[in-house]
Amino acid sequence: MSAPSPGRTRLLPTPAPAATIWIRLYVGAVFFFEGIQKFLFPDTLGTGRFDKAGIPAPGFFGPLDGVFEIACGALIVAGLLTRVAAVPMIVNMLGALLITKLPILWGDAPLFSGKSGWWDFIHDSRTDLAQLCGSVFLLIVGAGAWSIDARLARQGARPLAT
């Protein structure tokens, strides 16, 4: 048996308690189901929404976003490569906030006509902010004790047979 790679030993160990599973299940499930909805309802949640928001190449980026949300959401729920899966979801949420929600502050948000100012922004950003915070949390602490990452890390920490 060979020693685990240095990258694997840094990505998988997680000092987080087993209760982290609650954050992982919420964050992962929201991404997973939102990704599926981009394909089920492309006009309102996928390509059409990307087009209305002014995102270039919506026919490419809408489905691509859906694929990333499904894949990363499933990895986060499973607790497999959680830190790796959290990174694109952090970028995803930063993009959603900057492109679709930030314009609410000055009343120029194509997806939110008639909304303007701080209170509308913070209200309509609440899920994105929760997903961003949850993803950053998982990037920092890892998947927790009840995860595939933790199991793989424990297996990698076992003494090597000679």
Coordinates of N, CA and C in Angstrom, one line a residue:
M1 N 0.8 -1.2 0.0 CA 0.0 0.0 0.0 C 0.9 1.2 0.0
S2 N 0.5 2.2 -0.8 CA 1.3 3.4 -0.9 C 0.8 4.5 0.1
A3 N 1.6 5.5 0.4 CA 1.2 6.6 1.3 C 0.3 7.5 0.6
P4 N -0.7 8.1 1.3 CA -1.6 9.0 0.6 C -0.8 10.2 0.1
S5 N -1.3 10.8 -1.0 CA -0.7 12.0 -1.5 C -0.8 13.2 -0.6
P6 N 0.2 14.1 -0.6 CA 0.1 15.3 0.3 C -1.2 16.1 0.1
G7 N -1.6 16.2 -1.2 CA -2.9 16.9 -1.5 C -4.1 16.3 -0.8
R8 N -4.1 15.0 -0.9 CA -5.3 14.2 -0.3 C -5.3 14.4 1.2
T9 N -4.1 14.4 1.8 CA -4.1 14.5 3.3 C -4.5 15.9 3.7
R10 N -4.3 16.9 2.9 CA -4.7 18.3 3.2 C -6.2 18.6 3.0
L11 N -6.7 17.9 1.9 CA -8.1 18.2 1.5 C -9.1 17.4 2.3
L12 N -8.8 16.2 2.7 CA -9.8 15.4 3.4 C -10.0 15.5 4.9
P13 N -8.9 15.6 5.6 CA -9.2 15.7 7.1 C -10.1 16.8 7.5
T14 N -10.9 16.6 8.5 CA -11.9 17.6 8.9 C -12.0 17.6 10.4
P15 N -11.6 18.7 11.0 CA -11.7 18.8 12.4 C -13.2 19.1 12.9
A16 N -14.1 19.3 11.9 CA -15.4 19.7 12.2 C -16.2 18.5 12.9
P17 N -17.1 18.9 13.8 CA -17.9 17.8 14.5 C -18.9 17.2 13.5
A18 N -19.5 16.1 14.0 CA -20.5 15.4 13.2 C -21.7 16.3 12.9
A19 N -22.0 17.2 13.7 CA -23.1 18.1 13.5 C -23.0 18.9 12.2
T20 N -21.8 19.0 11.7 CA -21.6 19.7 10.4 C -22.5 19.1 9.3
I21 N -22.9 17.9 9.5 CA -23.8 17.3 8.5 C -25.0 18.1 8.2
W22 N -25.5 18.8 9.2 CA -26.7 19.7 9.0 C -26.4 20.8 7.9
I23 N -25.3 21.4 8.1 CA -24.9 22.5 7.1 C -24.7 21.8 5.7
R24 N -24.0 20.7 5.7 CA -23.7 20.0 4.5 C -24.9 19.6 3.7
L25 N -25.9 19.0 4.5 CA -27.1 18.6 3.8 C -27.9 19.8 3.3
Y26 N -28.0 20.8 4.1 CA -28.8 22.0 3.6 C -28.2 22.6 2.4
V27 N -26.9 23.0 2.5 CA -26.2 23.6 1.4 C -26.2 22.8 0.1
G28 N -25.8 21.5 0.3 CA -25.7 20.6 -0.8 C -27.1 20.4 -1.5
A29 N -28.1 20.2 -0.7 CA -29.4 19.9 -1.3 C -30.0 21.1 -2.0
V30 N -29.7 22.3 -1.5 CA -30.2 23.5 -2.2 C -29.5 23.6 -3.5
F31 N -28.2 23.5 -3.6 CA -27.5 23.5 -4.8 C -28.0 22.4 -5.8
F32 N -28.1 21.2 -5.3 CA -28.5 20.1 -6.1 C -29.9 20.3 -6.8
F33 N -30.9 20.7 -6.0 CA -32.2 20.9 -6.5 C -32.3 22.2 -7.4
E34 N -31.6 23.2 -7.0 CA -31.6 24.4 -7.9 C -31.0 24.1 -9.2
G35 N -29.9 23.2 -9.2 CA -29.3 22.8 -10.5 C -30.3 22.1 -11.4
I36 N -31.0 21.1 -10.8 CA -32.0 20.4 -11.5 C -33.1 21.3 -12.1
Q37 N -33.5 22.3 -11.3 CA -34.6 23.2 -11.8 C -34.1 24.0 -13.0
K38 N -32.8 24.2 -13.1 CA -32.3 25.0 -14.3 C -32.6 24.2 -15.6
F39 N -32.8 22.9 -15.5 CA -33.1 22.1 -16.7 C -34.6 21.8 -16.8
L40 N -35.3 21.7 -15.6 CA -36.7 21.5 -15.7 C -37.5 22.8 -16.1
F41 N -37.0 23.9 -15.7 CA -37.7 25.2 -16.0 C -36.7 26.2 -16.6
P42 N -36.2 25.8 -17.8 CA -35.1 26.7 -18.4 C -35.5 28.1 -18.7
D43 N -36.7 28.3 -19.0 CA -37.2 29.7 -19.4 C -37.1 30.6 -18.1
T44 N -37.5 30.1 -17.0 CA -37.6 31.0 -15.8 C -36.4 30.8 -14.8
L45 N -35.7 29.7 -14.8 CA -34.6 29.5 -13.9 C -33.3 29.1 -14.5
G46 N -33.3 28.8 -15.8 CA -32.0 28.4 -16.5 C -31.6 29.5 -17.5
T47 N -31.6 29.0 -18.8 CA -31.1 29.9 -19.9 C -31.9 31.2 -19.9
G48 N -33.2 31.2 -19.8 CA -34.0 32.4 -19.8 C -33.7 33.4 -18.8
R49 N -33.4 32.9 -17.6 CA -33.1 33.8 -16.4 C -31.7 34.4 -16.7
F50 N -30.8 33.6 -17.2 CA -29.4 34.1 -17.4 C -29.5 35.2 -18.5
D51 N -30.3 35.0 -19.5 CA -30.5 35.9 -20.6 C -31.1 37.2 -20.1
K52 N -32.2 37.1 -19.3 CA -32.8 38.3 -18.7 C -31.9 39.1 -17.8
A53 N -31.0 38.4 -17.1 CA -30.0 39.0 -16.2 C -28.9 39.7 -16.9
G54 N -28.8 39.4 -18.3 CA -27.8 40.0 -19.1 C -26.4 39.3 -19.1
I55 N -26.5 38.0 -18.6 CA -25.3 37.2 -18.6 C -25.0 36.8 -20.1
P56 N -23.8 37.0 -20.5 CA -23.4 36.6 -21.9 C -23.5 35.1 -22.1
A57 N -23.8 34.7 -23.4 CA -23.9 33.3 -23.8 C -24.8 32.5 -22.8
P58 N -26.0 32.9 -22.6 CA -26.9 32.2 -21.6 C -27.2 30.8 -21.9
G59 N -27.2 30.5 -23.2 CA -27.4 29.1 -23.6 C -26.3 28.2 -23.2
F60 N -25.1 28.7 -23.0 CA -23.9 28.0 -22.5 C -23.9 28.0 -21.0
F61 N -23.9 29.2 -20.4 CA -23.7 29.4 -19.0 C -24.8 28.9 -18.1
G62 N -26.1 29.0 -18.6 CA -27.2 28.5 -17.8 C -27.1 27.0 -17.5
P63 N -27.0 26.2 -18.6 CA -26.8 24.7 -18.4 C -25.5 24.4 -17.6
L64 N -24.4 25.1 -17.9 CA -23.1 24.9 -17.2 C -23.3 25.1 -15.7
D65 N -24.0 26.2 -15.4 CA -24.2 26.4 -14.0 C -25.1 25.3 -13.3
G66 N -26.1 24.9 -14.1 CA -26.9 23.8 -13.6 C -26.1 22.5 -13.3
V67 N -25.2 22.2 -14.3 CA -24.4 21.0 -14.1 C -23.5 21.1 -12.9
F68 N -22.8 22.3 -12.7 CA -22.0 22.5 -11.6 C -22.8 22.4 -10.3
E69 N -24.0 23.0 -10.2 CA -24.8 22.9 -9.0 C -25.2 21.5 -8.7
I70 N -25.6 20.7 -9.7 CA -26.0 19.3 -9.4 C -24.8 18.5 -8.9
A71 N -23.6 18.6 -9.6 CA -22.5 17.8 -9.3 C -21.9 18.2 -7.9
C72 N -21.7 19.5 -7.7 CA -21.1 20.0 -6.5 C -22.1 19.8 -5.3
G73 N -23.4 20.0 -5.6 CA -24.4 19.8 -4.5 C -24.4 18.3 -4.1
A74 N -24.3 17.4 -5.0 CA -24.2 15.9 -4.7 C -23.0 15.6 -3.9
L75 N -21.8 16.2 -4.3 CA -20.6 15.9 -3.6 C -20.6 16.5 -2.2
I76 N -21.2 17.6 -2.0 CA -21.3 18.2 -0.7 C -22.3 17.4 0.2
V77 N -23.4 17.0 -0.3 CA -24.3 16.1 0.5 C -23.6 14.8 0.9
A78 N -22.9 14.2 0.0 CA -22.2 13.0 0.3 C -21.0 13.2 1.2
G79 N -20.5 14.4 1.2 CA -19.3 14.7 2.0 C -18.0 14.1 1.3
L80 N -18.0 14.2 0.0 CA -16.9 13.7 -0.8 C -16.3 14.9 -1.5
L81 N -15.0 15.1 -1.3 CA -14.3 16.2 -1.9 C -15.0 17.5 -1.6
T82 N -15.5 17.6 -0.4 CA -16.3 18.8 0.1 C -15.7 20.1 -0.1
R83 N -14.4 20.2 0.3 CA -13.7 21.5 0.1 C -13.5 21.8 -1.4
V84 N -13.2 20.9 -2.2 CA -13.1 21.1 -3.6 C -14.4 21.6 -4.2
A85 N -15.5 20.9 -3.8 CA -16.9 21.2 -4.4 C -17.3 22.6 -3.9
A86 N -16.9 23.0 -2.7 CA -17.3 24.3 -2.2 C -16.8 25.5 -3.0
V87 N -15.6 25.3 -3.6 CA -15.0 26.4 -4.3 C -15.8 26.9 -5.4
P88 N -16.2 26.1 -6.4 CA -17.1 26.6 -7.5 C -18.4 27.1 -7.0
M89 N -18.9 26.6 -5.9 CA -20.2 27.1 -5.4 C -20.0 28.5 -4.7
I90 N -18.8 28.8 -4.2 CA -18.5 30.1 -3.6 C -18.5 31.1 -4.8
V91 N -17.8 30.7 -5.9 CA -17.7 31.5 -7.1 C -19.2 31.7 -7.6
N92 N -19.9 30.7 -7.7 CA -21.3 30.7 -8.1 C -22.1 31.7 -7.3
M93 N -22.1 31.7 -6.0 CA -22.8 32.6 -5.2 C -22.3 34.0 -5.3
L94 N -21.0 34.2 -5.4 CA -20.5 35.6 -5.6 C -21.0 36.1 -6.9
G95 N -21.0 35.3 -7.9 CA -21.5 35.8 -9.2 C -23.0 36.1 -9.2
A96 N -23.8 35.3 -8.5 CA -25.2 35.5 -8.4 C -25.5 36.8 -7.6
L97 N -24.7 37.0 -6.6 CA -24.9 38.3 -5.8 C -24.5 39.5 -6.6
L98 N -23.3 39.4 -7.2 CA -22.8 40.6 -8.0 C -23.7 40.9 -9.2
I99 N -24.1 39.9 -9.9 CA -24.7 40.1 -11.2 C -26.2 40.3 -11.0
T100 N -26.9 39.5 -10.2 CA -28.4 39.6 -10.1 C -28.9 40.4 -8.9
K101 N -28.2 40.4 -7.8 CA -28.7 41.0 -6.6 C -28.2 42.4 -6.3
L102 N -26.9 42.6 -6.5 CA -26.3 44.0 -6.2 C -27.0 45.1 -7.0
P103 N -27.4 44.9 -8.2 CA -28.1 46.0 -8.9 C -29.4 46.4 -8.2
I104 N -30.0 45.6 -7.3 CA -31.2 46.0 -6.6 C -30.9 47.2 -5.7
L105 N -29.6 47.4 -5.3 CA -29.3 48.5 -4.4 C -29.6 49.9 -5.1
W106 N -29.4 49.9 -6.4 CA -29.6 51.2 -7.1 C -30.8 51.1 -8.0
G107 N -31.7 50.1 -7.9 CA -32.9 50.0 -8.6 C -32.8 49.6 -10.1
D108 N -31.7 48.9 -10.4 CA -31.4 48.6 -11.8 C -31.2 47.1 -12.0
A109 N -32.0 46.3 -11.3 CA -31.9 44.8 -11.4 C -32.9 44.3 -12.4
P110 N -32.5 43.7 -13.5 CA -33.4 43.2 -14.5 C -34.4 42.1 -14.0
L111 N -33.9 41.4 -13.1 CA -34.7 40.3 -12.5 C -35.6 40.7 -11.4
F112 N -35.5 41.9 -10.9 CA -36.2 42.4 -9.8 C -36.7 43.8 -10.0
S113 N -37.6 44.0 -11.0 CA -38.1 45.3 -11.3 C -39.0 45.8 -10.2
G114 N -38.9 47.1 -9.9 CA -39.6 47.7 -8.9 C -39.0 47.6 -7.5
K115 N -37.9 46.9 -7.4 CA -37.2 46.8 -6.1 C -35.9 47.6 -6.1
S116 N -35.7 48.3 -5.0 CA -34.6 49.2 -4.9 C -34.2 49.4 -3.4
G117 N -32.9 49.5 -3.2 CA -32.4 49.9 -1.9 C -31.9 48.7 -1.1
W118 N -31.4 49.0 0.1 CA -30.8 48.1 1.0 C -31.8 47.0 1.4
W119 N -33.0 47.3 1.9 CA -33.9 46.3 2.4 C -34.4 45.3 1.3
D120 N -34.6 45.8 0.1 CA -35.0 44.9 -0.9 C -33.8 44.0 -1.3
F121 N -32.6 44.6 -1.3 CA -31.4 43.8 -1.6 C -31.2 42.7 -0.6
I122 N -31.2 43.0 0.7 CA -30.9 42.1 1.7 C -32.0 41.0 1.7
H123 N -33.2 41.4 1.5 CA -34.3 40.4 1.5 C -34.2 39.4 0.3
D124 N -33.9 39.9 -0.9 CA -33.8 39.0 -2.1 C -32.5 38.3 -2.1
S125 N -31.5 38.7 -1.3 CA -30.2 38.0 -1.3 C -30.1 37.0 -0.2
R126 N -31.1 36.8 0.6 CA -30.9 36.0 1.8 C -30.5 34.5 1.5
T127 N -31.1 33.9 0.5 CA -30.7 32.5 0.2 C -29.3 32.5 -0.4
D128 N -28.9 33.4 -1.3 CA -27.6 33.5 -1.8 C -26.6 33.7 -0.7
L129 N -26.9 34.6 0.2 CA -25.9 34.8 1.3 C -25.8 33.6 2.2
A130 N -26.9 32.9 2.4 CA -26.8 31.7 3.3 C -26.0 30.6 2.6
Q131 N -26.2 30.5 1.3 CA -25.4 29.5 0.5 C -24.0 29.9 0.4
L132 N -23.7 31.1 0.3 CA -22.3 31.6 0.3 C -21.6 31.3 1.7
C133 N -22.3 31.7 2.7 CA -21.7 31.5 4.1 C -21.6 30.0 4.4
G134 N -22.5 29.2 4.0 CA -22.4 27.7 4.2 C -21.3 27.1 3.4
S135 N -21.1 27.6 2.2 CA -20.0 27.1 1.3 C -18.7 27.5 1.9
V136 N -18.5 28.7 2.3 CA -17.3 29.2 2.9 C -17.0 28.4 4.2
F137 N -18.0 28.2 5.0 CA -17.9 27.4 6.2 C -17.3 26.0 5.9
L138 N -17.9 25.3 4.9 CA -17.5 24.0 4.5 C -16.1 24.0 3.9
L139 N -15.7 25.0 3.2 CA -14.3 25.1 2.7 C -13.3 25.2 3.9
I140 N -13.7 25.9 4.9 CA -12.8 26.1 6.0 C -12.7 24.9 6.9
V141 N -13.8 24.3 7.3 CA -13.8 23.2 8.3 C -13.8 21.8 7.7
G142 N -14.3 21.7 6.4 CA -14.4 20.4 5.8 C -15.8 19.8 6.1
A143 N -15.9 18.6 5.7 CA -17.2 17.9 5.7 C -17.7 17.4 7.0
G144 N -16.9 17.3 8.0 CA -17.3 16.9 9.3 C -17.1 15.4 9.5
A145 N -17.3 14.9 10.7 CA -17.0 13.5 11.1 C -17.8 12.5 10.3
W146 N -19.0 12.8 10.0 CA -19.9 11.9 9.3 C -19.9 12.2 7.8
S147 N -18.8 11.8 7.2 CA -18.6 12.1 5.7 C -17.7 11.1 5.1
I148 N -17.7 11.0 3.8 CA -16.8 10.2 3.1 C -15.4 10.7 3.2
D149 N -15.3 12.0 3.2 CA -14.0 12.7 3.3 C -13.3 12.2 4.6
A150 N -14.0 12.2 5.7 CA -13.5 11.8 7.0 C -13.1 10.4 7.0
R151 N -13.9 9.6 6.4 CA -13.6 8.1 6.3 C -12.3 7.9 5.5
L152 N -12.2 8.5 4.4 CA -11.0 8.4 3.6 C -9.8 8.9 4.3
A153 N -9.9 10.0 5.0 CA -8.8 10.6 5.8 C -8.4 9.6 6.9
R154 N -9.4 9.0 7.5 CA -9.0 8.0 8.6 C -8.3 6.8 8.0
Q155 N -8.7 6.3 6.8 CA -8.0 5.2 6.1 C -6.6 5.6 5.7
G156 N -6.5 6.8 5.3 CA -5.1 7.3 4.9 C -4.2 7.5 6.1
A157 N -4.7 7.6 7.3 CA -3.9 7.8 8.5 C -3.5 6.5 9.1
R158 N -4.1 5.4 8.6 CA -3.7 4.1 9.2 C -2.2 3.8 8.9
P159 N -1.6 3.1 9.8 CA -0.2 2.7 9.5 C -0.1 1.9 8.2
L160 N 0.9 2.1 7.4 CA 1.1 1.3 6.2 C 1.6 -0.1 6.5
A161 N 1.1 -1.1 5.8 CA 1.5 -2.4 6.0 C 2.8 -2.6 5.2
T162 N 3.7 -3.3 5.8 CA 5.0 -3.5 5.1 C 5.2 -5.0 4.7

